[in-house]
Tab-separated table of C-alpha atoms in Angstrom:
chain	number	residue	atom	x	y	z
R	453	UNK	CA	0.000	0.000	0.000
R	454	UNK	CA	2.930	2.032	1.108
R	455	UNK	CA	4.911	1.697	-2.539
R	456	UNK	CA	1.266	2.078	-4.238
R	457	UNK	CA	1.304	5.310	-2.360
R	458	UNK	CA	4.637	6.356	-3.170
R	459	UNK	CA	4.281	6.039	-6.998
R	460	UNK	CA	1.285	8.292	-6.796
R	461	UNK	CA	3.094	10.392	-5.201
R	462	UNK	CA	5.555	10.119	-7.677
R	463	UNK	CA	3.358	10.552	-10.298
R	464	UNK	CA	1.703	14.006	-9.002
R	465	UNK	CA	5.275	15.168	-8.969
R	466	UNK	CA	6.140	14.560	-12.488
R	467	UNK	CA	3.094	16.035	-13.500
R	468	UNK	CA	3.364	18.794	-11.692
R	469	UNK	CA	7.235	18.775	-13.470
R	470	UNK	CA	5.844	18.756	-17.087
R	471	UNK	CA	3.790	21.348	-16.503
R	472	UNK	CA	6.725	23.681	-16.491
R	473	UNK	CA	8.221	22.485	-19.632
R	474	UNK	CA	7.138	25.431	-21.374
R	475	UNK	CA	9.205	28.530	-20.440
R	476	UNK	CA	11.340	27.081	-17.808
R	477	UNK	CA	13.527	25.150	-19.970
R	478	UNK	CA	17.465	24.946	-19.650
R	479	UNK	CA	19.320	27.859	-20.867
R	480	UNK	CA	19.621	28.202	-24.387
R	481	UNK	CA	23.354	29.045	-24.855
R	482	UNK	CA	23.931	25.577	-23.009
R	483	UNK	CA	25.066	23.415	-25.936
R	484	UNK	CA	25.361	20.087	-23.289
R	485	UNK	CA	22.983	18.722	-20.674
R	486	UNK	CA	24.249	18.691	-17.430
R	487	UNK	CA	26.073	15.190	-16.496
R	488	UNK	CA	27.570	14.265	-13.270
R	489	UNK	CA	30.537	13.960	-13.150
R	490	UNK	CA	33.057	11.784	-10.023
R	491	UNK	CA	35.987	14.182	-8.822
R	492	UNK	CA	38.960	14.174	-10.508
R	493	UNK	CA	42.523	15.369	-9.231
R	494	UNK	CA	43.315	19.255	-10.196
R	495	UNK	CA	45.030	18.705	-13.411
R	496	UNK	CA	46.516	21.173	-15.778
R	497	UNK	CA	43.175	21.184	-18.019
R	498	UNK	CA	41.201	22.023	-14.990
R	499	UNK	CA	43.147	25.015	-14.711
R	500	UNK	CA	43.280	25.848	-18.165
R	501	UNK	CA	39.053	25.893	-17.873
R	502	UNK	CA	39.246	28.224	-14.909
R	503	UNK	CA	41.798	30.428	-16.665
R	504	UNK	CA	39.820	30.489	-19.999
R	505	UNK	CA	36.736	31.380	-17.802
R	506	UNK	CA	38.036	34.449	-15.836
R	507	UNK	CA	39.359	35.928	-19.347
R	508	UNK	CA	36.815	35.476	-21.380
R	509	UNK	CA	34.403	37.078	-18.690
R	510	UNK	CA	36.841	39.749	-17.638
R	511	UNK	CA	40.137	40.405	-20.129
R	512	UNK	CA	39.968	43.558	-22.169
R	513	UNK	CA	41.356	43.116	-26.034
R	514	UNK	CA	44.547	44.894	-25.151
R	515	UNK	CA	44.714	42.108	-22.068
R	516	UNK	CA	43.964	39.647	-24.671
R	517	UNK	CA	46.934	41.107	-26.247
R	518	UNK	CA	49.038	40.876	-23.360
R	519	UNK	CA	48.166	37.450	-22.959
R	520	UNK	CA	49.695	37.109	-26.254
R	521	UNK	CA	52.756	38.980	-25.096
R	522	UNK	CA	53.202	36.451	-22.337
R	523	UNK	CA	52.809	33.819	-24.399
R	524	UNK	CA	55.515	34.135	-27.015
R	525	UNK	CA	57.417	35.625	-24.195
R	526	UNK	CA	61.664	34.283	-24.678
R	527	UNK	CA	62.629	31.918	-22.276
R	528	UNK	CA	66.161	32.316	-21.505
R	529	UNK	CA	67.165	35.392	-19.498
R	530	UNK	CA	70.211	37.239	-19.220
R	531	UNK	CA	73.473	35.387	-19.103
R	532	UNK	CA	71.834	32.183	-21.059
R	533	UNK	CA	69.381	31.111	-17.711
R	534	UNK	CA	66.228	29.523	-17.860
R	535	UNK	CA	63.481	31.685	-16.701
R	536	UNK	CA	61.436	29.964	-15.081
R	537	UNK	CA	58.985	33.389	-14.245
R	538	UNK	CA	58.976	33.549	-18.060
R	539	UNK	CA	58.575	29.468	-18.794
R	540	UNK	CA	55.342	29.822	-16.355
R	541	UNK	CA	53.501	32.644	-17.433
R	542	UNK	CA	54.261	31.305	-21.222
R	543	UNK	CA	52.633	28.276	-20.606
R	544	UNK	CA	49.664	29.538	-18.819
R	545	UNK	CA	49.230	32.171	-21.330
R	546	UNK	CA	49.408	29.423	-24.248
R	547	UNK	CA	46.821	27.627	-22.405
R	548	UNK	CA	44.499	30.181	-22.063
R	549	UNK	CA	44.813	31.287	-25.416
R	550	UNK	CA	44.202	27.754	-26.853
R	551	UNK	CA	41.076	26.797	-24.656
R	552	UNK	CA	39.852	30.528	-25.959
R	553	UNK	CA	40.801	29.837	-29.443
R	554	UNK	CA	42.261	33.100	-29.551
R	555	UNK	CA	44.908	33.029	-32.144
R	556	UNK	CA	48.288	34.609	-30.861
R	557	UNK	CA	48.837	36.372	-33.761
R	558	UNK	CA	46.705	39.509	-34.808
R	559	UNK	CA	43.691	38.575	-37.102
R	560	UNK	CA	42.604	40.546	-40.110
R	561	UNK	CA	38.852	41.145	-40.201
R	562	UNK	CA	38.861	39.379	-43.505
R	563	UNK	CA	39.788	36.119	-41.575
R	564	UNK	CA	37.206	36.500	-38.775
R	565	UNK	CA	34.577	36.964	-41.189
R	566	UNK	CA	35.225	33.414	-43.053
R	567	UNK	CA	34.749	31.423	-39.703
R	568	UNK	CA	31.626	30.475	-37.851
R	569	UNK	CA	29.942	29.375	-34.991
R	570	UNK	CA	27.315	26.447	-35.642
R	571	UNK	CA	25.167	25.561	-31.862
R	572	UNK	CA	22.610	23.285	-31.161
R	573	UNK	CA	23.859	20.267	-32.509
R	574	UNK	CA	22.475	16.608	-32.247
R	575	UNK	CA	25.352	15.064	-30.151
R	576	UNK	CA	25.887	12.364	-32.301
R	577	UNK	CA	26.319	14.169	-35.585
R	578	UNK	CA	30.475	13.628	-37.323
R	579	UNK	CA	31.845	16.154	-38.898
R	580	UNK	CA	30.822	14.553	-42.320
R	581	UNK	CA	27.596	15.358	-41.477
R	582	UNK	CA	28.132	19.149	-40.563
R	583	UNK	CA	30.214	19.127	-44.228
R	584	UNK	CA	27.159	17.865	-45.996
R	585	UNK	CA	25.162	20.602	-44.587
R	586	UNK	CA	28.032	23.299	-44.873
R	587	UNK	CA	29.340	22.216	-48.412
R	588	UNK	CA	26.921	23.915	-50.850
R	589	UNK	CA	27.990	27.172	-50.244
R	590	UNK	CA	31.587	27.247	-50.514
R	591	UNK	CA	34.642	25.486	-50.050
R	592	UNK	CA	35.224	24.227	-46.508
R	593	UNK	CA	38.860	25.092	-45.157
R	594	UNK	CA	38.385	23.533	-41.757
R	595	UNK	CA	35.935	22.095	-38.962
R	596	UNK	CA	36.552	22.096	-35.396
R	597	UNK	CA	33.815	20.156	-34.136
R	598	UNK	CA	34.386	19.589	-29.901
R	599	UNK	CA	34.259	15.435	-28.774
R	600	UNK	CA	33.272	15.803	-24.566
R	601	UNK	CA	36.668	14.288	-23.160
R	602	UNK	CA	36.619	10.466	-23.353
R	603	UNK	CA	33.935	10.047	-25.607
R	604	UNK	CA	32.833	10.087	-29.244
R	605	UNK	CA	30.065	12.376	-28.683
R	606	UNK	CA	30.373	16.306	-29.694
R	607	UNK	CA	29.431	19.229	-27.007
R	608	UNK	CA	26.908	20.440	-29.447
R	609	UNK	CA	28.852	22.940	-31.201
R	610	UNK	CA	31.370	23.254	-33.745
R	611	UNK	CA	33.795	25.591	-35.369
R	612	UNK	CA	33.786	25.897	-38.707
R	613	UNK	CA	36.012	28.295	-41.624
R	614	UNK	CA	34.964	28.756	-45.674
R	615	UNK	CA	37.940	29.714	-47.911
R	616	UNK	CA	36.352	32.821	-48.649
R	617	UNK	CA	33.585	35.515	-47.118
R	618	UNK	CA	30.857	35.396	-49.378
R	619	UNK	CA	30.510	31.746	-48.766
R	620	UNK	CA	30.583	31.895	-44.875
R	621	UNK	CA	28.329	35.024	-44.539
R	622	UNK	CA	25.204	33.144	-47.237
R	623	UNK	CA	25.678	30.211	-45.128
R	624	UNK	CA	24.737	32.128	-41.909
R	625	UNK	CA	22.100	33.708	-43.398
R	626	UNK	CA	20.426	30.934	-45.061
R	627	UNK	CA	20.831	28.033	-42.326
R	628	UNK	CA	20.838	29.528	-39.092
R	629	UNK	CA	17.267	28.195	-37.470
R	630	UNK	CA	17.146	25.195	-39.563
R	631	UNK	CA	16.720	21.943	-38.612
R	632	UNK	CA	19.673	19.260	-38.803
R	633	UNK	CA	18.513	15.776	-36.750
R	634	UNK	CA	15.140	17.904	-35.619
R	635	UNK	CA	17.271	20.369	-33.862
R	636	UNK	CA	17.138	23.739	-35.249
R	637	UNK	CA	20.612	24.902	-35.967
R	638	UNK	CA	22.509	28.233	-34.489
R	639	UNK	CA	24.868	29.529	-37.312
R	640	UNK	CA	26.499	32.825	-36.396
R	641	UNK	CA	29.928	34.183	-35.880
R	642	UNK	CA	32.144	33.326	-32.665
R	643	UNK	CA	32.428	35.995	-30.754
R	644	UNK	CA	34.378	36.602	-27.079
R	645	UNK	CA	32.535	36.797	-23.311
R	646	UNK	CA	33.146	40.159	-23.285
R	647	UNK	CA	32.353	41.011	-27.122
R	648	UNK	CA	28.599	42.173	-28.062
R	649	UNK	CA	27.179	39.877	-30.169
R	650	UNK	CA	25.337	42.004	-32.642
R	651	UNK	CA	29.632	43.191	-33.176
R	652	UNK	CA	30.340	39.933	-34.736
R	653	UNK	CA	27.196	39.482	-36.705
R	654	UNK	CA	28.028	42.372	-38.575
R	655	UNK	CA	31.644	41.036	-39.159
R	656	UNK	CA	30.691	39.223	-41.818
R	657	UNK	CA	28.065	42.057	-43.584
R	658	UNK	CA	31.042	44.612	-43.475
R	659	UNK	CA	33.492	42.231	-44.928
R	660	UNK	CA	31.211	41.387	-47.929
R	661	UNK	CA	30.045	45.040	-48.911
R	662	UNK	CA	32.979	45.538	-51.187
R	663	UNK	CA	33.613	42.132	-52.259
R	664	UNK	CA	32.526	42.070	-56.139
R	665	UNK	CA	30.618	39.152	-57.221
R	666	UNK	CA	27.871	38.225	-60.069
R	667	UNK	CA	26.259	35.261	-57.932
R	668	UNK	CA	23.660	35.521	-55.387
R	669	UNK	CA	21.627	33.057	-53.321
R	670	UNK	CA	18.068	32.330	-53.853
R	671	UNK	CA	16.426	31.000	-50.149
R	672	UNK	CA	13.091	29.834	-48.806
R	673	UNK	CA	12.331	28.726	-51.741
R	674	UNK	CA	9.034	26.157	-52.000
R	675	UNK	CA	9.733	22.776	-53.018
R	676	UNK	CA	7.399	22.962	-56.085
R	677	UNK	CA	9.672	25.275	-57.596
R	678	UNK	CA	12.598	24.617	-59.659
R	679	UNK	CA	15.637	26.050	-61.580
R	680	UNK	CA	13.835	27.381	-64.447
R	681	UNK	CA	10.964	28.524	-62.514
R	682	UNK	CA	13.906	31.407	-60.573
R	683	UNK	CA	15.275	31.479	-63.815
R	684	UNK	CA	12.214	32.903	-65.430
R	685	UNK	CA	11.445	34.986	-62.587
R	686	UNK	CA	15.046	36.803	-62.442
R	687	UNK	CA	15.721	37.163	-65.566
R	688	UNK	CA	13.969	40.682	-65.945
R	689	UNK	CA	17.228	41.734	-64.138
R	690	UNK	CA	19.334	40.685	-66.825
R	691	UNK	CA	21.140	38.207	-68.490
R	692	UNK	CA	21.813	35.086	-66.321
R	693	UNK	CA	24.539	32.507	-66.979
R	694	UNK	CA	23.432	29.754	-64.646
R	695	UNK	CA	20.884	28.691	-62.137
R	696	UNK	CA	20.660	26.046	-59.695
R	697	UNK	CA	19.130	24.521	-56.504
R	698	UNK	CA	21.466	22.526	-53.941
R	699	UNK	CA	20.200	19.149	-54.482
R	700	UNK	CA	19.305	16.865	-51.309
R	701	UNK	CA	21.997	14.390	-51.403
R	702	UNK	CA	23.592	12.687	-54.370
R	703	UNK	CA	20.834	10.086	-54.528
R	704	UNK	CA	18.345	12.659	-54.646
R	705	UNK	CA	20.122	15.275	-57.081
R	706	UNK	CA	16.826	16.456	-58.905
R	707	UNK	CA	15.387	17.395	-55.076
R	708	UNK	CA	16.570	20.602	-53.522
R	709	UNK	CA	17.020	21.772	-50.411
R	710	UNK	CA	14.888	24.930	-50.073
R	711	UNK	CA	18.047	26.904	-52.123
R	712	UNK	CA	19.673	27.762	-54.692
R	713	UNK	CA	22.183	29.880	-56.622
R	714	UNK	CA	22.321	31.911	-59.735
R	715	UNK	CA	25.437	33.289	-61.794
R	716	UNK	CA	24.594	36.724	-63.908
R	717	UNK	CA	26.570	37.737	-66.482
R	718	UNK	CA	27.013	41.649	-65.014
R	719	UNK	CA	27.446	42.104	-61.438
R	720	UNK	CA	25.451	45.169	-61.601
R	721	UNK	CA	22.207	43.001	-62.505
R	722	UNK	CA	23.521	40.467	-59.592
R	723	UNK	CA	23.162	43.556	-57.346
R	724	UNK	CA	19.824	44.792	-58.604
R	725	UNK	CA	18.542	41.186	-58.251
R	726	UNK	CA	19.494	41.623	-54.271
R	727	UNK	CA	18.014	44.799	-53.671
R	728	UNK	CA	14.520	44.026	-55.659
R	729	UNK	CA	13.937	40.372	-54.461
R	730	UNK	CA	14.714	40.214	-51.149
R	731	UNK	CA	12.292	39.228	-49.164
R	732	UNK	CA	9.769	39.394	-52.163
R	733	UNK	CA	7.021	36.843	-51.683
R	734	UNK	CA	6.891	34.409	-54.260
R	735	UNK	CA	3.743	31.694	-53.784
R	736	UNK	CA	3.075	32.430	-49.881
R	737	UNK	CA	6.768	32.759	-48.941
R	738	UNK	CA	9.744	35.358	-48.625
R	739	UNK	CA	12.487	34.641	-50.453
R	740	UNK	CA	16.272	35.510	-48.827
R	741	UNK	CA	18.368	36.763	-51.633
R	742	UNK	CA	22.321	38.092	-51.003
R	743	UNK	CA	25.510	37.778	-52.596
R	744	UNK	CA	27.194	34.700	-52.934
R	745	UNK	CA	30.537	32.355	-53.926
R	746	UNK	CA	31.246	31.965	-56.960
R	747	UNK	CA	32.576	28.430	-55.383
R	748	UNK	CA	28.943	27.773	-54.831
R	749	UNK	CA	28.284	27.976	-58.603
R	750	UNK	CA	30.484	25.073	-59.077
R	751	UNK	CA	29.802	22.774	-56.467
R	752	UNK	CA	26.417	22.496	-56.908
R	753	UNK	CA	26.586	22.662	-60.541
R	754	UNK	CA	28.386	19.048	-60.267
R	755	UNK	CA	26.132	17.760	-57.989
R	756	UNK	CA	22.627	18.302	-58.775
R	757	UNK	CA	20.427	18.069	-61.638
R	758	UNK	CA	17.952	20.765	-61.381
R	759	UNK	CA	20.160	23.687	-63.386
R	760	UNK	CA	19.628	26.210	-66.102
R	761	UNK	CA	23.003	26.894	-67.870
R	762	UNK	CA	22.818	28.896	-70.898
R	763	UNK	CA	25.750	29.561	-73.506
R	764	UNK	CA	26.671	32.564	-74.921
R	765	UNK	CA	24.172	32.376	-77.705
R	766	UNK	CA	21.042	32.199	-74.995
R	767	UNK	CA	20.287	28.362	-75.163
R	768	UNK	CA	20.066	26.144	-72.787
R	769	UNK	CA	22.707	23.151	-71.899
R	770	UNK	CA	22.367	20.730	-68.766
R	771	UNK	CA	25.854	22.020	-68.057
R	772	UNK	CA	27.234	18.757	-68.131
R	773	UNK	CA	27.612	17.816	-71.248
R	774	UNK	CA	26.398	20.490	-73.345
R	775	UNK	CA	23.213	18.748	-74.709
R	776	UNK	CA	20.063	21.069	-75.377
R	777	UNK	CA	17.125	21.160	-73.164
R	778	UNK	CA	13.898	21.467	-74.411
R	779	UNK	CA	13.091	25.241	-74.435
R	780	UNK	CA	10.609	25.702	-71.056
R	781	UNK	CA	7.633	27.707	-70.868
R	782	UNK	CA	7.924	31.143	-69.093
R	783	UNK	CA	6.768	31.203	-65.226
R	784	UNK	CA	4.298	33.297	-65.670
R	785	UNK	CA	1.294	34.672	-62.939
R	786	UNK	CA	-1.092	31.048	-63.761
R	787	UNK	CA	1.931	28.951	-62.127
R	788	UNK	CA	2.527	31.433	-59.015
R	789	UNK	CA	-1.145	30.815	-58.704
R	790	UNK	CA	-0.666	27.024	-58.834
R	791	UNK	CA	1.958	27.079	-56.308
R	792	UNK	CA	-0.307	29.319	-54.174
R	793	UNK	CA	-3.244	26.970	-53.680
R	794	UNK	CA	-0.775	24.761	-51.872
R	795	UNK	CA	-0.231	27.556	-49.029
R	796	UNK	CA	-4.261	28.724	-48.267
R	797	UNK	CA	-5.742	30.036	-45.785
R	798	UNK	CA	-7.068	26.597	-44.258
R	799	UNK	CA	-3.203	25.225	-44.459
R	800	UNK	CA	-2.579	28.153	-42.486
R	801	UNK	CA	-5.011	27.295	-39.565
R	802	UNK	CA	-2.608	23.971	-39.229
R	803	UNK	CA	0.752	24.096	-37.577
R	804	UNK	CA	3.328	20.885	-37.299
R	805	UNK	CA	5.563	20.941	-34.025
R	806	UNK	CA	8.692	18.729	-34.175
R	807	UNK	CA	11.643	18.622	-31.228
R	808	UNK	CA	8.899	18.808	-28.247
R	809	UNK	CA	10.010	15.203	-27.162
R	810	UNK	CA	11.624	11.970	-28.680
R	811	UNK	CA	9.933	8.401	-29.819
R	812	UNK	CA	8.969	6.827	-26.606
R	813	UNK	CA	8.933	9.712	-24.274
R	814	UNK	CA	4.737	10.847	-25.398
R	815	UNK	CA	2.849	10.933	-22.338
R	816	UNK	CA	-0.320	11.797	-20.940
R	817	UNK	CA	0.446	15.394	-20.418
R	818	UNK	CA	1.963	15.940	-23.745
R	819	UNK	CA	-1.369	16.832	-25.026
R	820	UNK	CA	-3.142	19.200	-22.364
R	821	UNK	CA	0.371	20.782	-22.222
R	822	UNK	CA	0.277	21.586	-26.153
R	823	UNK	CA	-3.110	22.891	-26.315
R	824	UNK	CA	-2.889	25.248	-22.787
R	825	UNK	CA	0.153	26.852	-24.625
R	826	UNK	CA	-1.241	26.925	-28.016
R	827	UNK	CA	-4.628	28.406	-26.278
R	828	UNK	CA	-2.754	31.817	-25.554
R	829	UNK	CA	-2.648	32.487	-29.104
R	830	UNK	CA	-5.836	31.385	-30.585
R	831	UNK	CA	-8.886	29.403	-29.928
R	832	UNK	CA	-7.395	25.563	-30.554
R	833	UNK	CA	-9.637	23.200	-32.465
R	834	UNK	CA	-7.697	20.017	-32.395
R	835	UNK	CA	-4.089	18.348	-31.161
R	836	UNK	CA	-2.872	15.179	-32.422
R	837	UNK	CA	0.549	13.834	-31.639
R	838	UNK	CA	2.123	10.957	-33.937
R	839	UNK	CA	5.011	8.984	-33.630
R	840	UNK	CA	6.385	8.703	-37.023
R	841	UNK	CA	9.797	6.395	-37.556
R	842	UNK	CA	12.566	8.554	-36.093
R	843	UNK	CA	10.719	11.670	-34.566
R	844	UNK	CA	7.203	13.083	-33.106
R	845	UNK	CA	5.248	15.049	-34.828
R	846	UNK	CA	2.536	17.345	-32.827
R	847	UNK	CA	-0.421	18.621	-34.816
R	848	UNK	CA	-2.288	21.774	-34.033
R	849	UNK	CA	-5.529	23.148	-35.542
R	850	UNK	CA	-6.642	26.913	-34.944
R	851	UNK	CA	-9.721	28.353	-35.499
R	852	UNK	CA	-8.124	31.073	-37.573
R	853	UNK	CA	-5.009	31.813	-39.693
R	854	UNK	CA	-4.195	34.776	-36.963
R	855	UNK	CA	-3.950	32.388	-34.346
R	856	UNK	CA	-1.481	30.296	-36.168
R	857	UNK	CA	0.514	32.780	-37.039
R	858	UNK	CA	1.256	33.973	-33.362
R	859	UNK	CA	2.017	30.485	-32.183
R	860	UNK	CA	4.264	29.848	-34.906
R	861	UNK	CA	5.911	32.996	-34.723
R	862	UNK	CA	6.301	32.393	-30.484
R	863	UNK	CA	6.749	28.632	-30.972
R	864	UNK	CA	9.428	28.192	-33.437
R	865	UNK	CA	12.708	28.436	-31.557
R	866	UNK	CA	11.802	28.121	-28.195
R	867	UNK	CA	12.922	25.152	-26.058
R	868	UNK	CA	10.579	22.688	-24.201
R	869	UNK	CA	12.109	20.341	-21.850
R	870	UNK	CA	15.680	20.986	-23.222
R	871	UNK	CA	14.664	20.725	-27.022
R	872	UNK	CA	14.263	23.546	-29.582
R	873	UNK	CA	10.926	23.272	-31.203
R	874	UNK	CA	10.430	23.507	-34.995
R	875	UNK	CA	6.902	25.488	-35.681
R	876	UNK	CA	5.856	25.061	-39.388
R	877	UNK	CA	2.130	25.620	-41.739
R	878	UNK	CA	1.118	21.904	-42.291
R	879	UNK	CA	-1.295	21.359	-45.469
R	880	UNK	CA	-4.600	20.674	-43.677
R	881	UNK	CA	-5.943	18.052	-46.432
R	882	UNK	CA	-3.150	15.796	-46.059
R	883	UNK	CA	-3.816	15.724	-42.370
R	884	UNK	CA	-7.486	15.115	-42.197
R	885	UNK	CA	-6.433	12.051	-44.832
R	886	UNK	CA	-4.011	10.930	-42.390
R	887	UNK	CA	-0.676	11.659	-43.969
R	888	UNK	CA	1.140	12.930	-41.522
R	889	UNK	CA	4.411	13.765	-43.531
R	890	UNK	CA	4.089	16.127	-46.625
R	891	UNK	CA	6.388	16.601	-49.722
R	892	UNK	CA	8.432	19.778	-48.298
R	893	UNK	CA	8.188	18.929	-44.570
C-alpha cells in the first residue's frame, strides 16, 4: 500500500514537473545537458578551464593582447638562464589562449569573417555530417567540431572556416534556425565573453560590402519550384549565366534543399537582383536573396540536376555535357497561382511541431500541455501527436489563420524540456487524410 502510495506520489510530482516544460527550460546558450561527473585530481586542463573562464568574462582586447605577449614571451634570461617566471607565465598564457581559441597572432577582419559558430547540434552528428550541410555554399577550409573528453560524442557545437567571405556570410544567413537531426541549428559568428554579439554578426556584412561578385543566393524557396521557374522569374534583371538549386543528397540530385544559386553575367544586374527580391514573396513565402561564392556555382553545378546553364548564344545546356534542353515555358502569374493553392488560408489554420520530445517519451500530459500553450494564441480546435519512424510530430488546428501565425511565430525556436521546437504551416488536407508527412516537410 505504502509503494502504491509512493508512486502516486511520484506521479503528481512529475506532472506537476511537465507542466513547467514550457518557459522554464534549460538555458539556451547551453550546448550540453548537465552530467555528473566523479571528482577528478586538479590537473593542468582544470586550470586551463578556470583560466579560460576568468578571461573570457573579464580580459579587455589589449589584455587579450598581453596574454599574447606572455605567451611568445623568450625563455632564456640574461646570461643564457632559464626563466622559469617567463617558462610559467608562457605556458599559462598558451593555455588560455588555446582553450579561448584566440589566435596569438593579430587577425585581419577578412579572416574573422570566413569562420563560424554552428550551436545546437544533435550530439551524435560527425563532422561529415556538418560538411554535408556546410558544403553547398563554398569550399570548406576547416571544422573544429568539440568530442566531450573520453567520448565520441560532440558538445553540441562546432567551429567551422569557408575559404572565402561570401561563402561563410550566405551560409549564416540561409541556415541559421534550420533543422539538422530535428534540432534547429545556431549559425552565427564566434564571438568573445566580453564582445557584443550584434559586433560579430556584422563582421561578416562589413566584410562582404565591397567584395565584387555576379552570384547571389536564392532562399526559402518552395519545393514545387525549380531552376527554371527562378530562372524565369530573375531574368527581368538581366542576363543570367546559370541557375541552380542545392540538391538533397547525391541520390536525390533532382530534389533541392529549399536553395539555390544563380550566376549573372554583369554584377550590376547580380546587385539589382538583391536589392529588388529580397524578401519578395513568391507563392506564400519570402524569399532571402544576397551575394554569394562563386565556389557555390560550381559545387552544386556538379552535384545536382535541377540547373539552367545557358551559352553565350542564350540556349540552354544541362551544363554537363552540353546537350540542349527542351526550351521551357515562361513562369508566368497562372503557375505562381498554382503554387499558391498549396499555401491557403485553411493550411494556415494547421501548424506541425517537431523537437517537443523523442519516440517513446509521449505521455499523458503531452497533449493538455500543447493545447494550454497553443490556447494563448488562438482558440485551438484540435491536437494530435504521432510517432512517425525517427521523430514526433505534434499537430495543431486553430480556429483562424491569426492564431497560427502567433504560435508559430512564439513557438518556433523556443525550447521545451531541453529541445528547440520547430513550428511550421502543415497542409490541412493531407492531415485530415491521415498523412502525416508532406512533400516539403
Amino acid at each position: 500500500m505504502k509503494r502504491g502510495l509512493e508512486e502516486d506520489d511520484a506521479h503528481e510530482q512529475a506532472k506537476r514537473s511537465r507542466r513547467t516544460r514550457w518557459g522554464h527550460d534549460e538555458d539556451e546558450h547551453g550546448d550540453a545537458p548537465n552530467r555528473k561527473t566523479s571528482a577528478s585530481p586538479k590537473a593542468l586542463s582544470d586550470i586551463v578551464k578556470r583560466l579560460s573562464s576568468v578571461v573570457q568574462e573579464k580580459s579587455t582586447p589589449e589584455e587579450l593582447q598581453t596574454l599574447a605577449a606572455a605567451a611568445s614571451r623568450p625563455l632564456i634570461g640574461a646570461g643564457g638562464q632559464l626563466d622559469a617566471q617567463a617558462a610559467r607565465a608562457r605556458a599559462l598564457a598558451q593555455a588560455s589562449l588555446l582553450s579561448l581559441n584566440v589566435p596569438s597572432a593579430k587577425v585581419s577582419p577578412s579572416d574573422l569573417a570566413r569562420r563560424l559558430y554552428i550551436g545546437n547540434l544533435y550530439y551524435d552528428l560527425k563532422e561529415e555530417d556538418i560538411t554535408n550541410v556546410f558544403a553547398p555554399f563554398g569550399t570548406i577550409r576547416s571544422i573544429d567540431l568539440s568530442l566531450e573528453p573520453g567520448a565520441s560524442r560532440s558538445k553540441g557545437f562546432c567551429f567551422l572556416e569557408y575559404e572565402d567571405v561570401l561563402a561563410a556570410e550566405s551560409a549564416v544567413q540561409v541556415l541559421n534556425g534550420t533543422p539538422l537531426s530535428n534540432r534547429a541549428m545556431r549559425v552565427g559568428r564566434p564571438h568573445r565573453g566580453n564582445t557584443n554579439p550584434n559586433d560579430s554578426l556584422s563582421i561578416g556584412q562589413e566584410a562582404i560590402k565591397n567584395v565584387p561578385t555576379k552570384c547571389i543566393y536564392i532562399a526559402n524557396v518552395r519545393v514545387e519550384l525549380n531552376s527554371q521557374h527562378l530562372e524565369s522569374i530573375f531574368s527581368p534583371f538581366g542576363a543570367i549565366h546559370s541557375c541552380v538549386m542545392a540538391a538533397v543528397s547525391p541520390l536525390e540530385s533532382g530534389v533541392h534543399r529549399g536553395y539555390g544559386f544563380m550566376e549573372f553575367v554583369e554584377e550590376s544586374c547580380a546587385l539589382s537582383a538583391i536589392q529588388h527580391m529580397n524578401g519578395f514573396e513568391l507563392a506564400g513565402q519570402p524569399l532571402k536573396v544576397g551575394k554569394a561564392s562563386e565556389a557555390a556555382m560550381l559545387i552544386n553545378l556538379a552535384t545536382s540536376q535541377d540547373k539552367v546553364v545557358r551559352d553565350g548564344s542564350g540556349a540552354t545546356s544541362d551544363g554537363a555535357n552540353g546537350m540542349a534542353q527542351p526550351e521551357k515555358k515562361p513562369f508566368g502569374e497562372d503557375d505562381v497561382e498554382k503554387v499558391k493553392d498549396t499555401t491557403e488560408t485553411d493550411d494556415k489554420c494547421c501548424l506541425c511541431l517537431m523537437n517537443l520530445v523523442n519516440r517513446g517519451e509521449v505521455d499523458d500530459e503531452l497533449e493538455d500541455e500543447v493545447r494550454g500553450e497553443c490556447g494563448k494564441f488562438g482558440s485551438v480546435k484540435r491536437v494530435a501527436i504521432h510517432e512517425l519512424a525517427d521523430h514526433v510530430r505534434v499537430f495543431v488546428l486553430f480556429d483562424d489563420a491569426a492564431g497560427a501565425a502567433k504560435a508559430k511565430q512564439a513557438l518556433h525556436g523556443r525550447f521545451f524540456g531541453g529541445n528547440q521546437v520547430q513550428a511550421q504551416y502543415y497542409p490541412l488536407r493531407q492531415l485530415e487524410q491521415q498523412c502525416y508527412t508532406s512533400e516539403f516537410l
